[in-house]
Short mmCIF file of C-alpha atoms in Angstrom, two decimals:
data_model
loop_
_atom_site.label_atom_id
_atom_site.label_comp_id
_atom_site.label_asym_id
_atom_site.label_seq_id
_atom_site.Cartn_x
_atom_site.Cartn_y
_atom_site.Cartn_z
CA UNK A 153 16.15 14.17 29.07
CA UNK A 154 15.01 13.18 32.58
CA UNK A 155 11.71 11.29 32.56
CA UNK A 156 9.90 13.61 34.98
CA UNK A 157 11.20 16.61 33.10
CA UNK A 158 9.90 15.08 29.88
CA UNK A 159 6.40 14.67 31.26
CA UNK A 160 6.47 18.17 32.69
CA UNK A 161 7.78 19.95 29.60
CA UNK A 162 6.80 18.03 26.44
CA UNK A 163 3.90 20.00 24.98
CA UNK A 164 1.76 19.74 21.87
CA UNK A 165 0.22 23.20 22.14
CA UNK A 166 1.43 24.34 18.73
CA UNK A 167 0.40 21.05 17.15
CA UNK A 168 -3.04 21.27 18.72
CA UNK A 169 -3.56 24.73 17.31
CA UNK A 170 -2.62 23.42 13.87
CA UNK A 171 -5.17 20.62 14.17
CA UNK A 172 -7.95 22.94 15.25
CA UNK A 173 -7.21 25.32 12.40
CA UNK A 174 -7.26 22.50 9.85
CA UNK A 175 -10.43 21.08 11.37
CA UNK A 176 -12.21 24.38 10.79
CA UNK A 177 -12.82 23.22 7.21
CA UNK A 178 -15.25 20.66 8.64
CA UNK A 179 -13.32 17.69 7.27
CA UNK A 180 -10.54 15.80 9.00
CA UNK A 181 -7.09 16.33 7.55
CA UNK A 182 -5.37 14.21 10.17
CA UNK A 183 -3.59 11.90 10.63
CA UNK A 184 -2.11 12.10 7.11
CA UNK A 185 -1.37 15.84 7.13
CA UNK A 186 0.93 15.50 10.12
CA UNK A 187 4.72 15.73 9.59
CA UNK A 188 5.01 12.04 10.51
CA UNK A 189 2.22 9.49 10.26
CA UNK A 190 2.01 5.72 10.21
CA UNK A 191 2.34 4.19 6.75
CA UNK A 192 2.16 0.48 7.57
CA UNK A 193 2.98 -2.22 10.09
CA UNK A 194 5.02 -5.37 9.57
CA UNK A 195 4.29 -8.65 11.34
CA UNK A 196 6.23 -11.91 11.51
CA UNK A 197 4.22 -15.13 11.38
CA UNK A 198 4.86 -18.88 11.32
CA UNK A 199 1.94 -19.18 8.86
CA UNK A 200 1.74 -16.02 6.81
CA UNK A 201 -0.88 -17.38 4.40
CA UNK A 202 -3.30 -18.26 7.17
CA UNK A 203 -2.77 -14.96 8.97
CA UNK A 204 -3.19 -12.97 5.75
CA UNK A 205 -6.41 -14.87 5.10
CA UNK A 206 -7.75 -13.77 8.47
CA UNK A 207 -7.04 -10.09 7.75
CA UNK A 208 -8.76 -10.45 4.38
CA UNK A 209 -11.79 -12.32 5.74
CA UNK A 210 -12.31 -10.46 9.02
CA UNK A 211 -11.02 -6.93 8.35
CA UNK A 212 -11.72 -6.83 4.64
CA UNK A 213 -8.18 -5.97 3.57
CA UNK A 214 -7.19 -6.86 0.02
CA UNK A 215 -4.13 -8.81 -1.00
CA UNK A 216 -1.91 -6.45 -2.98
CA UNK A 217 0.96 -8.77 -3.74
CA UNK A 218 3.77 -10.85 -2.33
CA UNK A 219 7.54 -11.01 -2.58
CA UNK A 220 9.14 -14.21 -1.35
CA UNK A 221 7.98 -14.74 2.24
CA UNK A 222 6.30 -11.30 2.46
CA UNK A 223 2.57 -10.85 1.84
CA UNK A 224 1.24 -7.31 1.43
CA UNK A 225 -2.29 -6.34 2.36
CA UNK A 226 -4.10 -3.02 2.21
CA UNK A 227 -7.01 -0.98 0.94
CA UNK A 228 -7.51 1.26 -2.07
CA UNK A 229 -4.18 0.13 -3.46
CA UNK A 230 -2.24 1.29 -0.37
CA UNK A 231 -0.18 -1.25 1.56
CA UNK A 232 -1.09 -1.17 5.25
CA UNK A 233 0.19 -4.52 6.51
CA UNK A 234 3.20 -6.66 5.59
CA UNK A 235 3.33 -10.24 6.90
CA UNK A 236 6.64 -12.06 6.69
CA UNK A 237 6.39 -15.81 6.99
CA UNK A 238 8.86 -18.11 8.73
CA UNK A 239 7.65 -21.51 9.93
CA UNK A 240 10.37 -21.64 12.61
CA UNK A 241 8.99 -18.65 14.52
CA UNK A 242 7.68 -19.17 18.04
CA UNK A 243 4.90 -17.24 19.72
CA UNK A 244 6.06 -14.56 22.19
CA UNK A 245 4.76 -14.30 25.74
CA UNK A 246 2.01 -11.67 26.27
CA UNK A 247 4.20 -9.84 28.81
CA UNK A 248 7.04 -9.23 26.37
CA UNK A 249 7.74 -5.95 24.61
CA UNK A 250 6.25 -5.58 21.16
CA UNK A 251 2.86 -4.88 19.64
CA UNK A 252 -0.17 -4.00 21.74
CA UNK A 253 -2.36 -3.35 18.71
CA UNK A 254 -2.43 -2.08 15.16
CA UNK A 255 -5.24 0.45 14.74
CA UNK A 256 -6.95 0.57 11.34
CA UNK A 257 -8.71 3.88 10.76
CA UNK A 258 -11.79 3.84 8.53
CA UNK A 259 -12.55 7.04 6.60
CA UNK A 260 -16.13 7.48 7.88
CA UNK A 261 -18.27 6.35 10.82
CA UNK A 262 -20.83 4.41 8.71
CA UNK A 263 -18.06 2.04 7.61
CA UNK A 264 -17.34 1.23 11.25
CA UNK A 265 -21.01 0.42 11.75
CA UNK A 266 -20.97 -1.73 8.63
CA UNK A 267 -17.95 -3.66 9.89
CA UNK A 268 -19.62 -4.13 13.28
CA UNK A 269 -22.76 -5.46 11.63
CA UNK A 270 -20.76 -8.10 9.79
CA UNK A 271 -18.73 -8.97 12.89
CA UNK A 272 -21.93 -9.58 14.84
CA UNK A 273 -23.50 -11.64 12.07
CA UNK A 274 -20.37 -13.80 11.81
CA UNK A 275 -19.85 -13.91 15.59
CA UNK A 276 -16.31 -12.56 15.39
CA UNK A 277 -14.77 -12.70 18.90
CA UNK A 278 -14.42 -9.18 20.26
CA UNK A 279 -12.30 -7.92 23.15
CA UNK A 280 -13.86 -4.52 23.71
CA UNK A 281 -15.47 -1.35 22.43
CA UNK A 282 -15.09 2.26 23.53
CA UNK A 283 -15.96 5.85 22.80
CA UNK A 284 -12.64 7.65 23.24
CA UNK A 285 -14.20 11.13 22.67
CA UNK A 286 -11.80 11.70 19.76
CA UNK A 287 -12.77 8.39 18.13
CA UNK A 288 -15.00 5.34 18.35
CA UNK A 289 -13.23 2.01 18.47
CA UNK A 290 -13.70 -1.75 18.42
CA UNK A 291 -11.07 -4.21 19.61
CA UNK A 292 -10.16 -7.80 18.78
CA UNK A 293 -7.10 -9.97 18.22
CA UNK A 294 -5.87 -11.94 15.24
CA UNK A 295 -5.33 -15.73 15.52
CA UNK A 296 -1.71 -15.24 16.61
CA UNK A 297 -2.56 -12.87 19.44
CA UNK A 298 -1.67 -9.59 17.73
CA UNK A 299 -4.03 -6.90 18.96
CA UNK A 300 -6.25 -5.13 16.42
CA UNK A 301 -8.28 -1.95 16.70
CA UNK A 302 -10.69 -0.79 14.03
CA UNK A 303 -11.95 2.75 14.52
CA UNK A 304 -13.37 5.95 13.10
CA UNK A 305 -12.35 9.43 14.19
CA UNK A 306 -14.76 12.06 15.37
CA UNK A 307 -14.43 15.47 13.62
CA UNK A 308 -11.08 16.91 14.64
CA UNK A 309 -12.48 20.38 15.25
CA UNK A 310 -14.44 18.86 18.13
CA UNK A 311 -11.41 17.41 19.94
CA UNK A 312 -10.75 19.18 23.24
CA UNK A 313 -7.20 20.36 23.98
CA UNK A 314 -5.99 21.85 27.25
CA UNK A 315 -2.38 23.07 27.51
CA UNK A 316 -1.25 20.67 24.79
CA UNK A 317 -3.10 17.66 26.20
CA UNK A 318 -5.99 16.10 24.30
CA UNK A 319 -9.07 14.90 26.18
CA UNK A 320 -9.55 11.16 25.70
CA UNK A 321 -11.42 8.56 27.69
CA UNK A 322 -12.96 5.10 27.49
CA UNK A 323 -16.68 5.75 27.59
CA UNK A 324 -19.48 3.39 26.64
CA UNK A 325 -19.79 3.07 22.86
CA UNK A 326 -23.21 3.60 21.31
CA UNK A 327 -23.34 0.32 19.38
CA UNK A 328 -26.98 0.73 18.35
CA UNK A 329 -26.34 4.20 16.99
CA UNK A 330 -23.27 2.97 15.17
CA UNK A 331 -25.15 0.16 13.46
CA UNK A 332 -28.07 2.45 12.63
CA UNK A 333 -25.74 4.45 10.36
CA UNK A 334 -24.35 1.35 8.65
CA UNK A 335 -25.12 0.85 4.97
CA UNK A 336 -26.11 -2.62 3.80
CA UNK A 337 -23.28 -5.08 3.47
CA UNK A 338 -22.20 -5.83 -0.12
CA UNK A 339 -22.73 -9.34 -1.46
CA UNK A 340 -19.11 -10.33 -0.85
CA UNK A 341 -19.04 -8.98 2.69
CA UNK A 342 -17.25 -5.99 4.20
CA UNK A 343 -14.28 -4.63 2.28
CA UNK A 344 -12.01 -1.97 3.74
CA UNK A 345 -12.76 1.14 1.65
CA UNK A 346 -10.25 3.37 -0.10
CA UNK A 347 -8.95 5.83 2.47
CA UNK A 348 -8.54 3.19 5.16
CA UNK A 349 -5.16 3.61 6.85
CA UNK A 350 -3.16 2.61 9.88
CA UNK A 351 -4.15 5.53 12.08
CA UNK A 352 -1.94 4.63 15.00
CA UNK A 353 0.12 1.86 16.54
CA UNK A 354 0.06 0.96 20.22
CA UNK A 355 3.21 -0.65 21.63
CA UNK A 356 3.95 -2.40 24.89
CA UNK A 357 7.30 -1.62 26.44
CA UNK A 358 9.23 -2.11 29.66
CA UNK A 359 9.03 1.53 30.75
CA UNK A 360 6.31 3.82 29.37
CA UNK A 361 8.03 7.04 30.44
CA UNK A 362 11.37 6.09 28.92
CA UNK A 363 9.62 5.01 25.72
CA UNK A 364 7.73 8.31 25.45
CA UNK A 365 10.96 10.22 25.99
CA UNK A 366 12.61 8.22 23.20
CA UNK A 367 9.84 8.99 20.71
CA UNK A 368 10.04 12.67 21.67
CA UNK A 369 13.83 13.03 21.65
CA UNK A 370 14.62 10.72 18.74
CA UNK A 371 11.74 11.41 16.34
CA UNK A 372 10.18 14.67 17.55
CA UNK A 373 6.79 13.35 18.62
CA UNK A 374 4.70 15.46 21.02
CA UNK A 375 3.30 13.99 24.20
CA UNK A 376 -0.44 14.61 23.96
CA UNK A 377 -1.65 12.45 26.85
CA UNK A 378 0.57 11.02 29.54
CA UNK A 379 0.86 8.99 32.72
CA UNK A 380 3.33 6.64 34.37
CA UNK A 381 1.66 3.58 32.81
CA UNK A 382 0.75 4.76 29.30
CA UNK A 383 1.63 7.66 27.01
CA UNK A 384 0.16 8.90 23.75
CA UNK A 385 2.23 10.79 21.19
CA UNK A 386 1.68 12.44 17.83
CA UNK A 387 2.88 15.00 15.34
CA UNK A 388 0.84 17.79 13.79
CA UNK A 389 -1.92 17.73 16.40
CA UNK A 390 -3.37 14.25 15.87
CA UNK A 391 -4.80 12.60 18.99
CA UNK A 392 -2.07 9.96 18.69
CA UNK A 393 -0.02 8.20 16.06
CA UNK A 394 1.90 6.19 18.66
CA UNK A 395 0.99 4.93 22.11
CA UNK A 396 3.28 3.15 24.55
CA UNK A 397 2.19 1.29 27.66
CA UNK A 398 3.55 -0.98 30.35
CA UNK A 399 0.21 -2.41 31.49
CA UNK A 400 1.30 -5.99 30.81
CA UNK A 401 5.02 -5.52 30.23
CA UNK A 402 6.57 -3.47 33.05
CA UNK A 403 10.31 -4.19 33.12
CA UNK A 404 10.24 -6.15 29.86
CA UNK A 405 13.55 -6.83 28.13
CA UNK A 406 14.20 -5.99 24.46
CA UNK A 407 12.49 -8.09 21.80
CA UNK A 408 14.16 -11.38 20.90
CA UNK A 409 14.90 -12.92 17.51
CA UNK A 410 13.04 -16.03 16.46
CA UNK A 411 9.59 -14.97 17.62
CA UNK A 412 6.41 -14.01 15.82
CA UNK A 413 4.68 -10.67 16.31
CA UNK A 414 5.79 -7.17 15.48
CA UNK A 415 8.44 -6.82 12.78
CA UNK A 416 8.46 -3.07 12.14
CA UNK A 417 6.49 0.17 12.27
CA UNK A 418 6.96 2.24 9.13
CA UNK A 419 6.35 5.99 9.31
CA UNK A 420 5.72 8.36 6.42
CA UNK A 421 7.48 11.76 6.44
CA UNK A 422 5.67 14.56 4.62
CA UNK A 423 8.85 16.58 4.12
CA UNK A 424 10.55 13.86 2.08
CA UNK A 425 13.01 13.00 4.85
CA UNK A 426 15.84 10.64 4.04
CA UNK A 427 14.89 7.01 4.49
CA UNK A 428 16.30 5.56 7.69
CA UNK A 429 15.83 2.74 10.17
CA UNK A 430 16.18 3.00 13.93
CA UNK A 431 15.20 1.01 17.03
CA UNK A 432 13.68 2.01 20.31
CA UNK A 433 15.22 0.78 23.60
CA UNK A 434 13.20 -2.45 23.32
CA UNK A 435 14.45 -3.33 19.88
CA UNK A 436 11.24 -2.27 18.11
CA UNK A 437 12.26 -1.40 14.57
CA UNK A 438 11.01 1.97 13.29
CA UNK A 439 11.42 2.78 9.62
CA UNK A 440 10.96 6.23 8.13
CA UNK A 441 10.30 6.83 4.45
CA UNK A 442 9.15 9.68 2.25
#
């Protein structure tokens, strides 16, 4: 499909209607009720133990097990992050294709305020905060430079859709209001609650339009917000499961072996689709499982 044609014709109108109907119950059913959603993310690291320790200490993930060089972390018994260790790995350049950030979705807004309270008390370095209209988000990076978002969705029946495009922005986040809703921190510090999930993954690629077209043509994702520099895609009317941008990586070549960073993005198919593995034009591995 031609890139301009893709941007002109890819529509999420049906998906948006589904989301609004589901949201009428007053409780979010997305992103999990979508045909495809993010199950977990895999990272490669030269020091998997140290990196896993950071995700446990800072994000409150729990260690769910390990298998050889792979450490599995998650919440409520669900694996959300797999870290594969290899001491020979080198750190990629920030302008290369790969991961922009992994976005961990908390089940309720007060948990986001609770996490923020702890982050401020412990002086965790932050990179940003924003009210995206569909969600409220905080941004940071792990010690190896992998971007991290931690966020809470606003009620999905309040998301605004126009001709298949969802209204999103980067407005000032009400940090005081967020912390005012936060329950007291438990004695052991913040722990990611059951129901925490990887809500979306944001990738950096060499060509944002070509990447969006690939996700649409290859995996059936709808374009729900688009531009030449960044595109947001989803299934089932979510505000986005996948984002692709070229802000730092315009013209980037495919990912190279021997470097730390993104290993895979694993999607969950609600219809029990056959397990398969594919790659986007930049060598980003996408796994699909039931």
